[in-house]
Short mmCIF file of C-alpha atoms in Angstrom, two decimals:
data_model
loop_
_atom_site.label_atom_id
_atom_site.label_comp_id
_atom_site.label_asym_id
_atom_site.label_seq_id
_atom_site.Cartn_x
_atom_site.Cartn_y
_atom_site.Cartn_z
CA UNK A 1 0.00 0.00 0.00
CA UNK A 2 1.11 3.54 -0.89
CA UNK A 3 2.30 5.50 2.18
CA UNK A 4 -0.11 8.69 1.03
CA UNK A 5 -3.00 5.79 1.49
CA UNK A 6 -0.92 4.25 4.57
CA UNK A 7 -1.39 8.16 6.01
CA UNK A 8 -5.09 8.27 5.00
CA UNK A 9 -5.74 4.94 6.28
CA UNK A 10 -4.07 5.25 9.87
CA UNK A 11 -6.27 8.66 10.62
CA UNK A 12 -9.91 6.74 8.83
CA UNK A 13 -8.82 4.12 11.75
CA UNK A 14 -7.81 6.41 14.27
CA UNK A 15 -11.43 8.27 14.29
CA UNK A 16 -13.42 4.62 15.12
CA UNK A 17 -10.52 3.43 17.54
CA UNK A 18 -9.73 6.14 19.79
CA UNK A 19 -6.03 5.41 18.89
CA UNK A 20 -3.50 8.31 17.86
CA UNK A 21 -1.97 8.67 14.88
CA UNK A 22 1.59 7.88 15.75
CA UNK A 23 0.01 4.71 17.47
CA UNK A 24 -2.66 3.59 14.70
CA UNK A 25 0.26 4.34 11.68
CA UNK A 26 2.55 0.71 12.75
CA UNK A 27 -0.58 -1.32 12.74
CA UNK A 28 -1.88 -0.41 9.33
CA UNK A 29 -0.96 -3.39 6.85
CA UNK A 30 1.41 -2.66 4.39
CA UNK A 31 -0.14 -4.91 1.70
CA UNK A 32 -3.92 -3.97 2.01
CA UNK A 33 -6.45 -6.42 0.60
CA UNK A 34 -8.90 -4.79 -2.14
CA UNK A 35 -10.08 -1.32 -1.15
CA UNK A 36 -7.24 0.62 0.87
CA UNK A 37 -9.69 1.25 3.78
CA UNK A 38 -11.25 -2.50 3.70
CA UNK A 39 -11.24 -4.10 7.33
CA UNK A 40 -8.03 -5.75 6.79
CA UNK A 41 -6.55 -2.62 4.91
CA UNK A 42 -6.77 -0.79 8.34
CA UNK A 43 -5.06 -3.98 10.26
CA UNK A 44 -7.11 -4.59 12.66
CA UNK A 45 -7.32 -8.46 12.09
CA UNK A 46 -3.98 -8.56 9.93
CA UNK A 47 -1.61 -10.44 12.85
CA UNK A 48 0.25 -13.75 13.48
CA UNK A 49 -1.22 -16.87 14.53
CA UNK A 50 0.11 -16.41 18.08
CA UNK A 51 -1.74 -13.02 18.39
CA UNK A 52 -4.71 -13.75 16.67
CA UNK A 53 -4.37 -16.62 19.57
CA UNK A 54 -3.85 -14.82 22.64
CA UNK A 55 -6.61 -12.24 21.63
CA UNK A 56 -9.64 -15.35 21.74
CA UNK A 57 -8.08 -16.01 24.87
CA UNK A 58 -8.25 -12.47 26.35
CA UNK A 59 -11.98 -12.41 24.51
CA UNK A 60 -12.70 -15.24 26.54
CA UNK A 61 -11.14 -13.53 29.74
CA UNK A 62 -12.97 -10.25 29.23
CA UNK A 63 -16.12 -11.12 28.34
CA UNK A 64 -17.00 -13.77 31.12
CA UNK A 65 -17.85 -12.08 34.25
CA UNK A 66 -20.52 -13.14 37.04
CA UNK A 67 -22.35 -16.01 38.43
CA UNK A 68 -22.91 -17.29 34.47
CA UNK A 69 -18.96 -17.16 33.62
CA UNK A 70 -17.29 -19.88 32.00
CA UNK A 71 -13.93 -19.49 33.39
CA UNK A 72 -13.05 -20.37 37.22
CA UNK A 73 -13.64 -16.69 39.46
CA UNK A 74 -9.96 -15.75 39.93
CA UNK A 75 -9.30 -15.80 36.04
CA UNK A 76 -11.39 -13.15 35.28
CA UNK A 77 -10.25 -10.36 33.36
CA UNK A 78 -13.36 -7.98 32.94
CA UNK A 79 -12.86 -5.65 35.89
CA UNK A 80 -10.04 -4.31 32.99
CA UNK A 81 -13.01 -2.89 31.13
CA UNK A 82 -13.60 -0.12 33.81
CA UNK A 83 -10.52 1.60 33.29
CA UNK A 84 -10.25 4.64 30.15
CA UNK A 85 -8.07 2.89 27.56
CA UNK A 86 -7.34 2.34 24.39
CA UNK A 87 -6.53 -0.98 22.13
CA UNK A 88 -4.52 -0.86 19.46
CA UNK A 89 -3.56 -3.93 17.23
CA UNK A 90 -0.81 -4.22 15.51
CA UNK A 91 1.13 -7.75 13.39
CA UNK A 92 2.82 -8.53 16.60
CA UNK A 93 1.86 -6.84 19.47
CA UNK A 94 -1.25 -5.88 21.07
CA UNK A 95 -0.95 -2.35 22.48
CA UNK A 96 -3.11 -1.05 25.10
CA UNK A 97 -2.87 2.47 26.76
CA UNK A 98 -4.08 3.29 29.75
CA UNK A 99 -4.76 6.19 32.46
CA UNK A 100 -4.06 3.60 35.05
CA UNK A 101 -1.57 1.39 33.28
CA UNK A 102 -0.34 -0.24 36.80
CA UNK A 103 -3.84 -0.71 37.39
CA UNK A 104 -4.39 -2.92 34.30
CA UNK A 105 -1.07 -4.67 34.60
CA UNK A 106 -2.27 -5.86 37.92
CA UNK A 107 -5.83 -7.59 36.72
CA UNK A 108 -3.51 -9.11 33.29
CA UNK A 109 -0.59 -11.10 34.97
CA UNK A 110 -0.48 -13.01 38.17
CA UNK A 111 1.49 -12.44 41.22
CA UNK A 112 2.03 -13.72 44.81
CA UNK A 113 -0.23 -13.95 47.47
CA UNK A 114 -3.13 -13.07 45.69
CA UNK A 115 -6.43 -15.40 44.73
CA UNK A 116 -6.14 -13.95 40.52
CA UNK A 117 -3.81 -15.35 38.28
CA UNK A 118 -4.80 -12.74 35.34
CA UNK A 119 -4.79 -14.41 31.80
CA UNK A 120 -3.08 -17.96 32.30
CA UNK A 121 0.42 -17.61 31.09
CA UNK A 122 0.89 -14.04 30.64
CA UNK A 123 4.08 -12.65 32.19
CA UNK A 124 6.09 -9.05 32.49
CA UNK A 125 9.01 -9.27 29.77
CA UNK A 126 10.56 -6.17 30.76
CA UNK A 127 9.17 -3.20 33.16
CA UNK A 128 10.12 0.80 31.44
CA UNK A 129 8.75 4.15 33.22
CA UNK A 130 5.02 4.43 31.46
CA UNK A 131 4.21 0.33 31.01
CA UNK A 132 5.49 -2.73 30.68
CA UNK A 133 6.34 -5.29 27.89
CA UNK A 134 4.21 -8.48 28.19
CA UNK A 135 5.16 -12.23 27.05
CA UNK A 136 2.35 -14.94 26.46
CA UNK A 137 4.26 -17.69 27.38
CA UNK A 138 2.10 -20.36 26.10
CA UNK A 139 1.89 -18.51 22.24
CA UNK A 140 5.09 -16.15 22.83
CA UNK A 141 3.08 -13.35 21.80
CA UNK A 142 3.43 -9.53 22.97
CA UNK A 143 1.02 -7.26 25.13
CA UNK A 144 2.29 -3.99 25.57
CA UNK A 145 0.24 -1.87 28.70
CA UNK A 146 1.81 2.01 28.61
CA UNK A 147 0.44 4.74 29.73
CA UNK A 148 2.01 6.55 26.64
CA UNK A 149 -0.93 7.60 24.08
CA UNK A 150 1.60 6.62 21.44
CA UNK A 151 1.82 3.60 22.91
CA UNK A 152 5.72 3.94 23.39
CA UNK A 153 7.97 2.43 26.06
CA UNK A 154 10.33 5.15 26.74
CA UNK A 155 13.44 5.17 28.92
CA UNK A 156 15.47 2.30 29.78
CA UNK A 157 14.59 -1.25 31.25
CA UNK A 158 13.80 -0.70 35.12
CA UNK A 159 13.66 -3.97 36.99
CA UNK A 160 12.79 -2.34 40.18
CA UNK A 161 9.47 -0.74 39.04
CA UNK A 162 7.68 -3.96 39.24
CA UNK A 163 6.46 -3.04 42.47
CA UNK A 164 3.40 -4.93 42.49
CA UNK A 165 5.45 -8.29 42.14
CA UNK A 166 3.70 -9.20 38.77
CA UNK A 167 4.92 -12.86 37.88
CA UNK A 168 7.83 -12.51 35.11
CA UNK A 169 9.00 -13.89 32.22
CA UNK A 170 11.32 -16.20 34.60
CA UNK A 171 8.14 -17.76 36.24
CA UNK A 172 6.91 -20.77 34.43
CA UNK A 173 2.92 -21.37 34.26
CA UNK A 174 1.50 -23.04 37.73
CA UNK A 175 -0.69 -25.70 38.03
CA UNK A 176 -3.17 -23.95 38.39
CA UNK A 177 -2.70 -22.18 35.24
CA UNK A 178 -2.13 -25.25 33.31
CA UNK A 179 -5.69 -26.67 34.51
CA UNK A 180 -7.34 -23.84 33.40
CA UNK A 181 -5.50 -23.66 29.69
CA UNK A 182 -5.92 -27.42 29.17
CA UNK A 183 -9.64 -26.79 30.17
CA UNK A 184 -10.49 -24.49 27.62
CA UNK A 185 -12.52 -25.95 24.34
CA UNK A 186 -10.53 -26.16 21.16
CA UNK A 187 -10.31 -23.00 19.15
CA UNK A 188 -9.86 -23.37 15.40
CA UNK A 189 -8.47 -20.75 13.55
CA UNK A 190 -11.62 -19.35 12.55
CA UNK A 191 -12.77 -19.12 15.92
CA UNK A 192 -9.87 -17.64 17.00
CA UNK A 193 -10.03 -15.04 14.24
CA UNK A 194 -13.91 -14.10 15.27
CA UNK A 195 -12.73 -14.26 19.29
CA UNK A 196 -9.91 -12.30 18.27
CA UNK A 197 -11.93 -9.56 16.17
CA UNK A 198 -13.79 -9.04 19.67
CA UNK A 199 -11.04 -7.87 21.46
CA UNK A 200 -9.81 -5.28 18.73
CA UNK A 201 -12.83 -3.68 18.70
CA UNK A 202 -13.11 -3.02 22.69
CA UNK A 203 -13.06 0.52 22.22
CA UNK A 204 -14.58 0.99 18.80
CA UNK A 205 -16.92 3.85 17.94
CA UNK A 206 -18.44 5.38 15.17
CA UNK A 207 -16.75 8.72 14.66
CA UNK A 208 -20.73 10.41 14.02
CA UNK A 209 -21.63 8.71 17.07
CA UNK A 210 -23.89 6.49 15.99
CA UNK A 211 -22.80 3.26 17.77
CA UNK A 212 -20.14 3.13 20.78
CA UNK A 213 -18.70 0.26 22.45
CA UNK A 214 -17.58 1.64 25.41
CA UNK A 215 -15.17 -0.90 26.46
CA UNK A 216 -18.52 -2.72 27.85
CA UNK A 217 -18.90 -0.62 30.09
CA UNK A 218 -19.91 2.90 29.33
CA UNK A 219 -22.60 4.16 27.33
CA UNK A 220 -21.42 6.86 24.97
CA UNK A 221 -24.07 7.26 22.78
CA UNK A 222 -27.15 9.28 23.39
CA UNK A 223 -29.45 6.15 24.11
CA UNK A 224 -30.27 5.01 27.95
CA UNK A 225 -27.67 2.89 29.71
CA UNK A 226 -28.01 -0.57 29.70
CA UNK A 227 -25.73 -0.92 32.84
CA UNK A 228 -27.23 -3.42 35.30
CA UNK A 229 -25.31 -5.79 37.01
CA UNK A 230 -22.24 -6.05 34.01
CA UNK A 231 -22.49 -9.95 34.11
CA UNK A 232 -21.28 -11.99 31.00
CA UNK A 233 -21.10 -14.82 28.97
CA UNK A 234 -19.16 -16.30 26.53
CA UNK A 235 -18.67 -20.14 26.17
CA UNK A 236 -17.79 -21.58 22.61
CA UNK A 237 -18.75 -25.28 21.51
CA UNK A 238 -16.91 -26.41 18.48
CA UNK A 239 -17.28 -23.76 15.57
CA UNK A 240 -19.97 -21.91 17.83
CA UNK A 241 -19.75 -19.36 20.52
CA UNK A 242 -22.70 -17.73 22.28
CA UNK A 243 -22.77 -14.41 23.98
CA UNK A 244 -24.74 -12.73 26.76
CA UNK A 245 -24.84 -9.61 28.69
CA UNK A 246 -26.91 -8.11 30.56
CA UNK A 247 -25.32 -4.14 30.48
CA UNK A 248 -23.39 -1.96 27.66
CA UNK A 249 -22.69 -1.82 24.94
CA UNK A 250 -26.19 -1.85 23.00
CA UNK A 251 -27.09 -5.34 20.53
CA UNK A 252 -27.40 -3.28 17.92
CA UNK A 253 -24.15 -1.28 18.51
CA UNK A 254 -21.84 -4.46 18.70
CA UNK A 255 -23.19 -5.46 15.43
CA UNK A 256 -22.39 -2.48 14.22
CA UNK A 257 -18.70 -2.62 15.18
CA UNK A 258 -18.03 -5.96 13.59
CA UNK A 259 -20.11 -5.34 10.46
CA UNK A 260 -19.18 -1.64 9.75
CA UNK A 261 -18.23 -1.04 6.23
CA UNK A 262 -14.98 0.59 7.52
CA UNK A 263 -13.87 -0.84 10.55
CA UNK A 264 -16.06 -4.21 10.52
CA UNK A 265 -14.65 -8.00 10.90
CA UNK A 266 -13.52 -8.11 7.10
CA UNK A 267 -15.16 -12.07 5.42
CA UNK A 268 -17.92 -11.86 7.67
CA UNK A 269 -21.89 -12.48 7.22
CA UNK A 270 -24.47 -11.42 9.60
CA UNK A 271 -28.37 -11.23 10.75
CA UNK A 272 -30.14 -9.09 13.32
CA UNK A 273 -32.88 -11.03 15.37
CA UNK A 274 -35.67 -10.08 17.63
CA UNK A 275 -33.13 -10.29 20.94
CA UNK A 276 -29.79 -10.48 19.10
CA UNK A 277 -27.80 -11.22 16.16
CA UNK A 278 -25.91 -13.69 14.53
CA UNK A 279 -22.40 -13.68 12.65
CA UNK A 280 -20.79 -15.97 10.85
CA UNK A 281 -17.12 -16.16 9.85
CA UNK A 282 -16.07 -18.73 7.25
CA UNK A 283 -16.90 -21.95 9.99
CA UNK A 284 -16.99 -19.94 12.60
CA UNK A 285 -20.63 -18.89 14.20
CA UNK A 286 -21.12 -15.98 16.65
CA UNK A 287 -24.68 -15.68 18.56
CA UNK A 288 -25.48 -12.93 20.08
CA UNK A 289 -27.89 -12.04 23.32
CA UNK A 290 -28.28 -9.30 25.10
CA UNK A 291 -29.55 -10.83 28.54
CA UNK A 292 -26.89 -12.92 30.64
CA UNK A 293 -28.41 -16.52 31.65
CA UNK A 294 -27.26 -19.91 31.89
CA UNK A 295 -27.55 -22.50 30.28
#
């Protein structure tokens, strides 16, 4: 792709993201597919197999929350969703940036003495002034958390700012975080890739306001709050995952976010129902509900 497009593309991706320039500009693919500002054009879902890997699993982390969750209590991740931040993917790394960087470090990777283990596997690679660099160990993929809106990592390696005794790189997985991981249901790649799209899109928004995310957990638009209790469900059998909430964001504004023309989940086909939506992705099948219940 053209770097005049590149340019163009980066700020058409930085208005539904929330992202800066400087940070939206590395994740923009360098070979778009068809139109320059298609889904995959803006690199969104454009990443490795080990990212496109660890984001299903921190779907699946996020978006189970409450007495319906699929995942054991003390590996949920959606108390993350309360904080102001911003996602940014990019081929290798998944960049968030945060007000409270520390504060979203702390609910991501494990440490001592505590009952949460954060996303099984996930360790601090290196600790700088505004973030840290974090290692998947399972996939060897990269999280980034920085406070830096350009997502940078400035200054030099500090091993003594890792005051909150996150578990490191040099900390192998625990039994308990094996038991969890070997628990999970298999993900194809398809899956993955629909899981995956979920996460990218945590802070999307329409840049006339028309549909918000929210991070699932603010209402931005001009529509009542759904907020209630902010429980959630996501549990995948096979090819098919279901989801249900019971707060933000709106049915109809998820939808919106994968199926966009601009920023939507590039290869996929979808329905609105009376009390949802469905999506499908190649073999992959996403239901949708906006009320959180069991099975």
């Amino acid at each position: 792709m053209p770097s005049s497009l590149r340019r163009r593309a980066a700020h058409l991706r930085a208005a539904y993201t929330g992202e800066t320039y400087p940070l939206a500009a590395p994740g923009i693919a360098r070979h778009g597919v068809g139109t320059p500002y298609a889904g995959s054009g803006l690199g969104l879902d454009t990443c490795t197999a080990p990212q496109r890997r660890l984001r299903a699993l921190l779907a699946l982390g996020l978006l189970n929350h409450g007495p319906t969750s699929t995942w054991p209590r003390h590996v949920s991740l959606a108390d993350v969703t309360r904080y102001t931040l911003v996602v940014s993917p990019h081929h290798d790394d998944l960049v968030i940036t945060a007000r409270a960087p520390y504060n979203v470090a702390c609910w991501l990777v494990g440490r001592n003495r505590l009952p949460e283990i954060g996303l099984p596997g996930l360790r601090v690679e290196s600790s700088h002034a505004e973030g840290w660099r974090l290692r998947h160990l399972p996939t060897g993929a990269a999280l980034t958390v920085t406070s830096n809106r350009n997502g940078r990592l400035q200054g030099p390696v500090t091993p003594d700012s890792n005051y909150a005794r996150l578990w490191t790189t040099e900390v192998p997985l625990t039994t308990e975080e094996h038991a969890v991981l070997n628990a999970l249901p298999p993900l194809g790649a398809d899956t993955e890739a629909l899981l995956a799209a979920l996460t990218v899109r945590l802070c999307a928004h329409a840049p006339d306001g028309s549909w918000d995310i929210g991070t699932w957990f603010s209402n931005l638009t001009d529509r009542p709050s759904r907020a209630h209790s902010h429980h959630r469900r996501l549990s995948v059998e096979a090819d098919r995952c279901t989801l249900h909430w019971d707060s933000d964001p709106h049915p109809e504004d998820l939808y919106a976010a994968l199926t966009d023309p601009v920023i939507g989940f590039p290869g996929t086909m979808g329905q609105q129902t009376t009390d949802g939506w469905w999506l499908h992705y190649n073999r992959a099948c996403l239901t949708a509900h906006s009320v959180a219940y069991g099975r």
